[in-house]
Amino acid sequence: MTFRFLRQIGAFAAASLLCAVPASAQDEPFDEYLESVAMKARSEGVRQSAIDSVFTGLTPNDRVLALDRENVSSSGSGTSTGFPSMAGYLARHNTASRINGGVRKLAQVRSIGAEVERQYGVPAEIIVAIWGHETAYGQVMGGFDLPRSLATLAWEGRRRALFERELIDVLKMVDQGVPRSRLEGSWAGAFGNGQFLPSVYLRLAVDGDGDGSRDIWNSDVDTMHSIANYFRDAGWRTGEPWAVRAYVPNSADRSGIENHVNSPVCPRVHERHSRWLTVREWRERGVEPRSPIADDTMAALFEPDGPAEPGYLLTQNYRVILEYNCSNYYAMSVGLLADEISR
Ligand SMILES: [Ca+2]
């Protein structure tokens, strides 16, 4: 349920382990820390009434601290150069129940999906697949008090800049009229059907049904519009597949297509992809797409489990899925779930 954020934390965990946690982080009393955040929030225009309704009586959550520590130690230990099997991951995550749930959800939101697709250019099955992976189609959205989680993580200090920003943004949500009682989510501060963070909510959530509230907890329409808006904002290209399965001949020169560009964001994810060529250039190298894709589309080859296993030509839209959660396992499972439920 907290997939996106857990992943993001995971990506930074190794680096964070190398940086000393400020020794004084928790020497500062929680209430004093909240007062310093309140001052910053006021300087950004948040009304005192919103601050009071969130901060009054707030205490740190030990469970959140424990989960954060567990997350650091488990992510930090992965130093092997081999990668876990994609096939194994897909078998665990794209289960029959998740696929069937997606087929039902897609049918249930068919008319909203058509409208959203027309308006944002993002296919309904991609949105529903995100929804399935984030919260099992809204069944598991997390029951942590959001301001309490964010305040605890910001106060703890390991990633204060990030969580303090999110804490001020959750105050802004309340200032804008989001009911205090609605602020529940994951231990790491993500919430609603698509597990947005407060900063993402403020920037990209959409009131799709026009009732005056951006309700990504309870409204299917608002949820679909909001996830689609996220994708459009991240550069989704209308009409382009996220990837296509591809036949790669044994004779293909894999060293000749290596990617030598270091990605500025999550390089360990991007370094597993080949360099980018047009589909026409892939065909000239004997790589054959198994489903329709235009010849001038730019694509990178990805063979997650090695040359003997399925290969994929990834497009720009795959990178958009990575924007939601920068993990090849996540993006492949979202894309393949979308393919599966739209069959
Ligand atoms: Ca609404």
mmCIF file of C-alpha atoms and ligand atoms in Angstrom:
data_model
loop_
_atom_site.group_PDB
_atom_site.id
_atom_site.type_symbol
_atom_site.label_atom_id
_atom_site.label_comp_id
_atom_site.label_asym_id
_atom_site.label_seq_id
_atom_site.Cartn_x
_atom_site.Cartn_y
_atom_site.Cartn_z
ATOM 1 C CA MET A 1 0.000 0.000 0.000
ATOM 2 C CA THR A 2 2.821 2.411 0.647
ATOM 3 C CA PHE A 3 4.670 1.071 -2.284
ATOM 4 C CA ARG A 4 5.704 4.242 -3.998
ATOM 5 C CA PHE A 5 6.992 5.879 -0.921
ATOM 6 C CA LEU A 6 8.668 2.807 0.475
ATOM 7 C CA ARG A 7 10.517 2.507 -2.785
ATOM 8 C CA GLN A 8 11.565 6.116 -2.725
ATOM 9 C CA ILE A 9 12.882 5.720 0.770
ATOM 10 C CA GLY A 10 14.616 2.514 -0.253
ATOM 11 C CA ALA A 11 16.411 4.289 -3.069
ATOM 12 C CA PHE A 12 17.837 6.794 -0.661
ATOM 13 C CA ALA A 13 18.469 4.415 2.193
ATOM 14 C CA ALA A 14 22.025 3.457 1.313
ATOM 15 C CA ALA A 15 23.035 7.078 0.917
ATOM 16 C CA SER A 16 21.259 8.025 4.118
ATOM 17 C CA LEU A 17 23.143 5.378 6.054
ATOM 18 C CA LEU A 18 26.359 7.097 5.097
ATOM 19 C CA CYS A 19 25.141 10.455 6.353
ATOM 20 C CA ALA A 20 25.198 10.826 10.083
ATOM 21 C CA VAL A 21 21.769 11.406 11.584
ATOM 22 C CA PRO A 22 21.946 14.779 13.339
ATOM 23 C CA ALA A 23 22.647 13.724 16.913
ATOM 24 C CA SER A 24 20.414 16.460 18.238
ATOM 25 C CA ALA A 25 17.357 15.563 16.132
ATOM 26 C CA GLN A 26 15.327 14.049 18.942
ATOM 27 C CA ASP A 27 16.944 16.100 21.693
ATOM 28 C CA GLU A 28 14.604 18.853 20.608
ATOM 29 C CA PRO A 29 11.242 18.407 22.334
ATOM 30 C CA PHE A 30 8.509 17.414 19.849
ATOM 31 C CA ASP A 31 6.278 20.355 20.801
ATOM 32 C CA GLU A 32 9.093 22.842 20.271
ATOM 33 C CA TYR A 33 9.792 21.335 16.881
ATOM 34 C CA LEU A 34 6.111 21.616 15.919
ATOM 35 C CA GLU A 35 6.145 25.266 16.947
ATOM 36 C CA SER A 36 9.055 25.909 14.573
ATOM 37 C CA VAL A 37 7.105 24.198 11.761
ATOM 38 C CA ALA A 38 3.990 26.227 12.646
ATOM 39 C CA MET A 39 6.008 29.408 12.286
ATOM 40 C CA LYS A 40 7.154 28.382 8.796
ATOM 41 C CA ALA A 41 3.592 27.387 7.848
ATOM 42 C CA ARG A 42 2.261 30.774 8.995
ATOM 43 C CA SER A 43 4.898 32.504 6.888
ATOM 44 C CA GLU A 44 3.505 30.559 3.914
ATOM 45 C CA GLY A 45 0.020 31.833 4.638
ATOM 46 C CA VAL A 46 -1.499 28.919 6.587
ATOM 47 C CA ARG A 47 -4.107 30.139 9.072
ATOM 48 C CA GLN A 48 -3.650 29.522 12.790
ATOM 49 C CA SER A 49 -7.008 27.711 12.952
ATOM 50 C CA ALA A 50 -5.726 25.043 10.524
ATOM 51 C CA ILE A 51 -2.465 24.694 12.457
ATOM 52 C CA ASP A 52 -4.336 24.334 15.760
ATOM 53 C CA SER A 53 -6.728 21.721 14.398
ATOM 54 C CA VAL A 54 -3.782 19.575 13.257
ATOM 55 C CA PHE A 55 -1.117 20.146 15.902
ATOM 56 C CA THR A 56 -3.150 20.358 19.105
ATOM 57 C CA GLY A 57 -2.492 17.229 21.146
ATOM 58 C CA LEU A 58 -0.241 15.692 18.466
ATOM 59 C CA THR A 59 2.371 13.231 19.786
ATOM 60 C CA PRO A 60 5.166 11.299 18.054
ATOM 61 C CA ASN A 61 4.257 7.817 16.855
ATOM 62 C CA ASP A 62 6.759 5.156 17.995
ATOM 63 C CA ARG A 63 5.363 2.656 15.502
ATOM 64 C CA VAL A 64 6.257 5.016 12.628
ATOM 65 C CA LEU A 65 9.803 5.383 13.984
ATOM 66 C CA ALA A 66 10.136 1.597 14.216
ATOM 67 C CA LEU A 67 8.842 1.083 10.658
ATOM 68 C CA ASP A 68 11.230 3.729 9.366
ATOM 69 C CA ARG A 69 14.192 2.040 11.076
ATOM 70 C CA GLU A 70 13.161 -1.374 9.741
ATOM 71 C CA ASN A 71 12.917 0.087 6.262
ATOM 72 C CA VAL A 72 16.423 1.548 6.440
ATOM 73 C CA SER A 73 18.069 -1.610 7.671
ATOM 74 C CA SER A 74 16.352 -3.897 5.146
ATOM 75 C CA SER A 75 17.002 -1.584 2.178
ATOM 76 C CA GLY A 76 20.533 -0.840 3.200
ATOM 77 C CA SER A 77 21.607 -4.464 3.257
ATOM 78 C CA GLY A 78 21.088 -5.172 -0.465
ATOM 79 C CA THR A 79 24.581 -4.863 -1.866
ATOM 80 C CA SER A 80 24.669 -7.817 -4.260
ATOM 81 C CA THR A 81 25.116 -7.044 -7.927
ATOM 82 C CA GLY A 82 22.567 -9.628 -9.077
ATOM 83 C CA PHE A 83 18.929 -8.611 -9.463
ATOM 84 C CA PRO A 84 15.917 -10.456 -8.081
ATOM 85 C CA SER A 85 13.877 -12.320 -10.701
ATOM 86 C CA MET A 86 11.248 -10.272 -12.525
ATOM 87 C CA ALA A 87 9.190 -13.390 -13.250
ATOM 88 C CA GLY A 88 9.084 -14.197 -9.541
ATOM 89 C CA TYR A 89 8.081 -10.655 -8.678
ATOM 90 C CA LEU A 90 5.307 -10.649 -11.270
ATOM 91 C CA ALA A 91 3.987 -13.975 -10.016
ATOM 92 C CA ARG A 92 3.716 -12.550 -6.498
ATOM 93 C CA HIS A 93 2.223 -9.178 -7.467
ATOM 94 C CA ASN A 94 0.134 -9.692 -10.602
ATOM 95 C CA THR A 95 -1.892 -12.463 -9.030
ATOM 96 C CA ALA A 96 -5.176 -13.815 -10.382
ATOM 97 C CA SER A 97 -7.037 -11.889 -7.705
ATOM 98 C CA ARG A 98 -5.321 -8.619 -8.635
ATOM 99 C CA ILE A 99 -6.002 -9.218 -12.333
ATOM 100 C CA ASN A 100 -9.657 -10.155 -11.739
ATOM 101 C CA GLY A 101 -10.066 -7.176 -9.425
ATOM 102 C CA GLY A 102 -8.690 -4.961 -12.186
ATOM 103 C CA VAL A 103 -11.039 -6.366 -14.798
ATOM 104 C CA ARG A 104 -13.990 -5.668 -12.469
ATOM 105 C CA LYS A 105 -12.746 -2.179 -11.570
ATOM 106 C CA LEU A 106 -12.183 -1.277 -15.218
ATOM 107 C CA ALA A 107 -15.736 -2.365 -16.072
ATOM 108 C CA GLN A 108 -17.105 -0.426 -13.117
ATOM 109 C CA VAL A 109 -15.393 2.842 -14.152
ATOM 110 C CA ARG A 110 -15.826 2.387 -17.894
ATOM 111 C CA SER A 111 -17.616 5.662 -18.612
ATOM 112 C CA ILE A 112 -15.339 7.695 -16.298
ATOM 113 C CA GLY A 113 -12.367 5.980 -17.922
ATOM 114 C CA ALA A 114 -13.473 6.960 -21.420
ATOM 115 C CA GLU A 115 -13.929 10.579 -20.349
ATOM 116 C CA VAL A 116 -10.579 10.686 -18.551
ATOM 117 C CA GLU A 117 -8.806 9.104 -21.507
ATOM 118 C CA ARG A 118 -10.304 11.719 -23.835
ATOM 119 C CA GLN A 119 -9.347 14.562 -21.512
ATOM 120 C CA TYR A 120 -5.835 13.506 -20.415
ATOM 121 C CA GLY A 121 -4.760 10.996 -23.063
ATOM 122 C CA VAL A 122 -3.975 8.349 -20.441
ATOM 123 C CA PRO A 123 -5.604 4.903 -20.896
ATOM 124 C CA ALA A 124 -8.025 3.846 -18.164
ATOM 125 C CA GLU A 125 -6.306 0.481 -17.743
ATOM 126 C CA ILE A 126 -3.020 2.193 -16.795
ATOM 127 C CA ILE A 127 -4.802 4.251 -14.132
ATOM 128 C CA VAL A 128 -6.631 1.194 -12.803
ATOM 129 C CA ALA A 129 -3.350 -0.779 -12.732
ATOM 130 C CA ILE A 130 -1.724 1.953 -10.604
ATOM 131 C CA TRP A 131 -4.764 1.874 -8.334
ATOM 132 C CA GLY A 132 -4.456 -1.902 -8.024
ATOM 133 C CA HIS A 133 -0.782 -1.831 -7.124
ATOM 134 C CA GLU A 134 -1.005 1.103 -4.724
ATOM 135 C CA THR A 135 -4.048 0.129 -2.671
ATOM 136 C CA ALA A 136 -5.640 -3.064 -4.093
ATOM 137 C CA TYR A 137 -8.234 -0.818 -5.807
ATOM 138 C CA GLY A 138 -8.861 1.207 -2.681
ATOM 139 C CA GLN A 139 -9.146 -1.672 -0.225
ATOM 140 C CA VAL A 140 -5.878 -0.937 1.612
ATOM 141 C CA MET A 141 -5.246 2.794 1.928
ATOM 142 C CA GLY A 142 -3.531 2.778 5.330
ATOM 143 C CA GLY A 143 -4.924 3.724 8.726
ATOM 144 C CA PHE A 144 -2.167 5.951 10.111
ATOM 145 C CA ASP A 145 -2.943 9.509 11.136
ATOM 146 C CA LEU A 146 -1.112 11.417 8.384
ATOM 147 C CA PRO A 147 -0.041 14.563 10.258
ATOM 148 C CA ARG A 148 1.207 12.379 13.112
ATOM 149 C CA SER A 149 3.278 10.204 10.729
ATOM 150 C CA LEU A 150 4.718 13.187 8.884
ATOM 151 C CA ALA A 151 5.461 15.135 12.069
ATOM 152 C CA THR A 152 7.165 12.085 13.588
ATOM 153 C CA LEU A 153 9.361 11.494 10.535
ATOM 154 C CA ALA A 154 10.238 15.183 10.201
ATOM 155 C CA TRP A 155 11.065 15.477 13.916
ATOM 156 C CA GLU A 156 13.139 12.268 13.850
ATOM 157 C CA GLY A 157 15.333 14.127 11.398
ATOM 158 C CA ARG A 158 16.874 11.546 9.078
ATOM 159 C CA ARG A 159 15.052 13.104 6.124
ATOM 160 C CA ARG A 160 13.781 16.250 7.747
ATOM 161 C CA ALA A 161 13.726 18.488 4.671
ATOM 162 C CA LEU A 162 11.446 16.128 2.769
ATOM 163 C CA PHE A 163 9.022 15.335 5.568
ATOM 164 C CA GLU A 164 8.852 18.877 6.915
ATOM 165 C CA ARG A 165 7.814 20.063 3.455
ATOM 166 C CA GLU A 166 5.079 17.404 3.402
ATOM 167 C CA LEU A 167 3.980 18.321 6.926
ATOM 168 C CA ILE A 168 3.542 21.993 5.964
ATOM 169 C CA ASP A 169 1.652 20.856 2.843
ATOM 170 C CA VAL A 170 -0.723 18.720 4.923
ATOM 171 C CA LEU A 171 -1.439 21.867 6.984
ATOM 172 C CA LYS A 172 -2.229 23.627 3.706
ATOM 173 C CA MET A 173 -4.653 20.825 2.783
ATOM 174 C CA VAL A 174 -6.549 21.430 6.015
ATOM 175 C CA ASP A 175 -6.409 25.183 5.434
ATOM 176 C CA GLN A 176 -8.014 24.548 2.038
ATOM 177 C CA GLY A 177 -10.872 22.649 3.631
ATOM 178 C CA VAL A 178 -9.855 18.977 3.647
ATOM 179 C CA PRO A 179 -11.504 17.610 6.824
ATOM 180 C CA ARG A 180 -8.998 16.752 9.562
ATOM 181 C CA SER A 181 -10.765 13.398 9.993
ATOM 182 C CA ARG A 182 -9.982 12.417 6.406
ATOM 183 C CA LEU A 183 -6.198 12.622 6.912
ATOM 184 C CA GLU A 184 -5.361 8.939 7.118
ATOM 185 C CA GLY A 185 -2.832 7.025 5.071
ATOM 186 C CA SER A 186 0.377 5.038 5.149
ATOM 187 C CA TRP A 187 2.972 5.303 7.897
ATOM 188 C CA ALA A 188 5.197 7.192 5.438
ATOM 189 C CA GLY A 189 2.641 9.876 4.617
ATOM 190 C CA ALA A 190 1.010 8.700 1.367
ATOM 191 C CA PHE A 191 -2.765 8.569 1.176
ATOM 192 C CA GLY A 192 -5.878 7.884 -0.845
ATOM 193 C CA ASN A 193 -6.530 5.475 -3.711
ATOM 194 C CA GLY A 194 -3.363 6.503 -5.572
ATOM 195 C CA GLN A 195 -1.199 7.052 -2.455
ATOM 196 C CA PHE A 196 -0.324 10.688 -3.144
ATOM 197 C CA LEU A 197 1.878 12.715 -0.825
ATOM 198 C CA PRO A 198 0.529 16.075 0.370
ATOM 199 C CA SER A 199 2.772 18.023 -2.051
ATOM 200 C CA VAL A 200 1.488 15.904 -4.952
ATOM 201 C CA TYR A 201 -2.094 16.324 -3.776
ATOM 202 C CA LEU A 202 -1.766 20.111 -3.653
ATOM 203 C CA ARG A 203 -0.202 20.255 -7.104
ATOM 204 C CA LEU A 204 -2.040 17.591 -9.056
ATOM 205 C CA ALA A 205 -5.207 16.225 -7.412
ATOM 206 C CA VAL A 206 -8.348 17.044 -9.415
ATOM 207 C CA ASP A 207 -11.989 17.546 -8.444
ATOM 208 C CA GLY A 208 -13.230 15.395 -11.323
ATOM 209 C CA ASP A 209 -16.911 15.357 -10.360
ATOM 210 C CA GLY A 210 -17.013 19.082 -9.617
ATOM 211 C CA ASP A 211 -18.519 18.809 -6.123
ATOM 212 C CA GLY A 212 -15.941 21.243 -4.747
ATOM 213 C CA SER A 213 -13.771 18.631 -3.011
ATOM 214 C CA ARG A 214 -10.716 16.778 -4.333
ATOM 215 C CA ASP A 215 -11.657 13.507 -2.709
ATOM 216 C CA ILE A 216 -9.078 10.900 -3.719
ATOM 217 C CA TRP A 217 -10.115 8.709 -0.764
ATOM 218 C CA ASN A 218 -13.749 8.054 -1.645
ATOM 219 C CA SER A 219 -14.488 9.314 -5.153
ATOM 220 C CA ASP A 220 -13.681 7.079 -8.135
ATOM 221 C CA VAL A 221 -14.056 10.069 -10.465
ATOM 222 C CA ASP A 222 -11.638 12.277 -8.495
ATOM 223 C CA THR A 223 -9.203 9.359 -8.187
ATOM 224 C CA MET A 224 -9.191 8.647 -11.932
ATOM 225 C CA HIS A 225 -8.782 12.317 -12.856
ATOM 226 C CA SER A 226 -6.018 12.828 -10.296
ATOM 227 C CA ILE A 227 -3.892 9.844 -11.353
ATOM 228 C CA ALA A 228 -4.415 10.763 -15.024
ATOM 229 C CA ASN A 229 -3.348 14.329 -14.265
ATOM 230 C CA TYR A 230 -0.196 13.017 -12.575
ATOM 231 C CA PHE A 231 0.616 10.993 -15.686
ATOM 232 C CA ARG A 232 -0.089 13.833 -18.109
ATOM 233 C CA ASP A 233 2.074 16.140 -16.001
ATOM 234 C CA ALA A 234 4.907 13.580 -16.049
ATOM 235 C CA GLY A 235 4.858 13.508 -19.861
ATOM 236 C CA TRP A 236 2.601 10.608 -20.906
ATOM 237 C CA ARG A 237 2.409 10.357 -24.693
ATOM 238 C CA THR A 238 -1.085 9.699 -25.973
ATOM 239 C CA GLY A 239 -1.426 6.673 -28.191
ATOM 240 C CA GLU A 240 2.011 5.227 -27.429
ATOM 241 C CA PRO A 241 2.233 1.852 -25.635
ATOM 242 C CA TRP A 242 4.223 1.739 -22.375
ATOM 243 C CA ALA A 243 6.275 -1.117 -23.859
ATOM 244 C CA VAL A 244 5.919 -4.015 -26.265
ATOM 245 C CA ARG A 245 7.168 -7.565 -25.925
ATOM 246 C CA ALA A 246 9.977 -8.144 -28.406
ATOM 247 C CA TYR A 247 11.756 -11.084 -29.961
ATOM 248 C CA VAL A 248 15.508 -10.671 -29.572
ATOM 249 C CA PRO A 249 17.697 -13.022 -31.631
ATOM 250 C CA ASN A 250 20.480 -14.841 -29.790
ATOM 251 C CA SER A 251 22.908 -13.236 -32.186
ATOM 252 C CA ALA A 252 21.960 -9.701 -31.092
ATOM 253 C CA ASP A 253 25.044 -7.713 -30.100
ATOM 254 C CA ARG A 254 24.106 -6.731 -26.565
ATOM 255 C CA SER A 255 27.379 -5.034 -25.729
ATOM 256 C CA GLY A 256 26.881 -2.735 -28.725
ATOM 257 C CA ILE A 257 23.597 -1.400 -27.360
ATOM 258 C CA GLU A 258 24.683 -0.706 -23.808
ATOM 259 C CA ASN A 259 23.533 2.496 -22.222
ATOM 260 C CA HIS A 260 26.455 4.731 -21.285
ATOM 261 C CA VAL A 261 24.396 7.671 -20.107
ATOM 262 C CA ASN A 262 24.107 8.053 -16.340
ATOM 263 C CA SER A 263 20.579 8.983 -15.380
ATOM 264 C CA PRO A 264 20.415 11.822 -12.850
ATOM 265 C CA VAL A 265 17.450 10.123 -11.131
ATOM 266 C CA CYS A 266 17.525 6.549 -9.826
ATOM 267 C CA PRO A 267 20.500 5.526 -12.002
ATOM 268 C CA ARG A 268 20.378 1.910 -10.794
ATOM 269 C CA VAL A 269 16.964 1.541 -12.410
ATOM 270 C CA HIS A 270 17.875 3.168 -15.712
ATOM 271 C CA GLU A 271 21.265 1.488 -16.111
ATOM 272 C CA ARG A 272 19.490 -1.835 -16.722
ATOM 273 C CA HIS A 273 17.998 -0.500 -19.982
ATOM 274 C CA SER A 274 19.840 -0.379 -23.314
ATOM 275 C CA ARG A 275 20.459 2.873 -25.117
ATOM 276 C CA TRP A 276 17.558 4.411 -27.008
ATOM 277 C CA LEU A 277 16.960 3.652 -30.679
ATOM 278 C CA THR A 278 13.954 3.985 -32.967
ATOM 279 C CA VAL A 279 11.841 0.898 -33.473
ATOM 280 C CA ARG A 280 13.067 0.964 -37.091
ATOM 281 C CA GLU A 281 16.679 0.712 -35.870
ATOM 282 C CA TRP A 282 15.712 -2.159 -33.549
ATOM 283 C CA ARG A 283 14.149 -4.008 -36.492
ATOM 284 C CA GLU A 284 17.365 -3.510 -38.468
ATOM 285 C CA ARG A 285 19.184 -5.269 -35.589
ATOM 286 C CA GLY A 286 16.759 -8.176 -35.772
ATOM 287 C CA VAL A 287 14.678 -7.172 -32.737
ATOM 288 C CA GLU A 288 11.020 -7.743 -33.617
ATOM 289 C CA PRO A 289 8.143 -6.129 -31.690
ATOM 290 C CA ARG A 290 5.387 -8.628 -30.929
ATOM 291 C CA SER A 291 2.602 -6.026 -31.007
ATOM 292 C CA PRO A 292 1.965 -2.843 -32.993
ATOM 293 C CA ILE A 293 4.290 0.104 -32.391
ATOM 294 C CA ALA A 294 5.198 2.911 -34.810
ATOM 295 C CA ASP A 295 8.618 2.659 -36.490
ATOM 296 C CA ASP A 296 9.715 6.119 -35.397
ATOM 297 C CA THR A 297 8.984 5.482 -31.688
ATOM 298 C CA MET A 298 12.069 5.742 -29.476
ATOM 299 C CA ALA A 299 12.568 2.643 -27.344
ATOM 300 C CA ALA A 300 15.092 1.010 -25.031
ATOM 301 C CA LEU A 301 15.539 -2.752 -24.768
ATOM 302 C CA PHE A 302 15.069 -4.365 -21.352
ATOM 303 C CA GLU A 303 15.634 -8.065 -20.716
ATOM 304 C CA PRO A 304 14.878 -8.204 -16.975
ATOM 305 C CA ASP A 305 15.697 -11.871 -16.489
ATOM 306 C CA GLY A 306 18.419 -12.113 -19.116
ATOM 307 C CA PRO A 307 18.606 -12.999 -22.827
ATOM 308 C CA ALA A 308 16.828 -16.358 -22.534
ATOM 309 C CA GLU A 309 13.711 -14.760 -21.012
ATOM 310 C CA PRO A 310 11.142 -12.249 -22.347
ATOM 311 C CA GLY A 311 12.499 -8.963 -23.669
ATOM 312 C CA TYR A 312 10.649 -5.652 -23.914
ATOM 313 C CA LEU A 313 11.028 -2.449 -25.883
ATOM 314 C CA LEU A 314 10.285 0.306 -23.375
ATOM 315 C CA THR A 315 8.960 3.699 -24.480
ATOM 316 C CA GLN A 316 8.897 7.138 -22.882
ATOM 317 C CA ASN A 317 5.643 6.078 -21.216
ATOM 318 C CA TYR A 318 7.522 3.438 -19.219
ATOM 319 C CA ARG A 319 9.591 6.302 -17.812
ATOM 320 C CA VAL A 320 6.359 8.026 -16.833
ATOM 321 C CA ILE A 321 5.352 4.966 -14.780
ATOM 322 C CA LEU A 322 8.820 5.164 -13.167
ATOM 323 C CA GLU A 323 7.987 8.747 -12.165
ATOM 324 C CA TYR A 324 5.233 7.304 -9.997
ATOM 325 C CA ASN A 325 7.605 4.849 -8.368
ATOM 326 C CA CYS A 326 11.160 4.455 -9.635
ATOM 327 C CA SER A 327 11.455 0.678 -9.712
ATOM 328 C CA ASN A 328 11.657 -1.587 -12.750
ATOM 329 C CA TYR A 329 9.648 -4.178 -10.835
ATOM 330 C CA TYR A 330 6.895 -1.686 -10.111
ATOM 331 C CA ALA A 331 6.750 -0.260 -13.647
ATOM 332 C CA MET A 332 6.780 -3.673 -15.353
ATOM 333 C CA SER A 333 4.076 -5.003 -13.056
ATOM 334 C CA VAL A 334 1.871 -1.925 -13.635
ATOM 335 C CA GLY A 335 2.321 -2.077 -17.419
ATOM 336 C CA LEU A 336 1.705 -5.821 -17.653
ATOM 337 C CA LEU A 337 -1.308 -5.616 -15.307
ATOM 338 C CA ALA A 338 -2.771 -2.885 -17.542
ATOM 339 C CA ASP A 339 -2.228 -5.094 -20.613
ATOM 340 C CA GLU A 340 -3.790 -8.039 -18.844
ATOM 341 C CA ILE A 341 -6.958 -6.277 -17.657
ATOM 342 C CA SER A 342 -7.612 -4.563 -20.989
ATOM 343 C CA ARG A 343 -7.503 -7.787 -23.017
HETATM 344 CA CA CA B 1 -14.893 15.807 -6.052
#
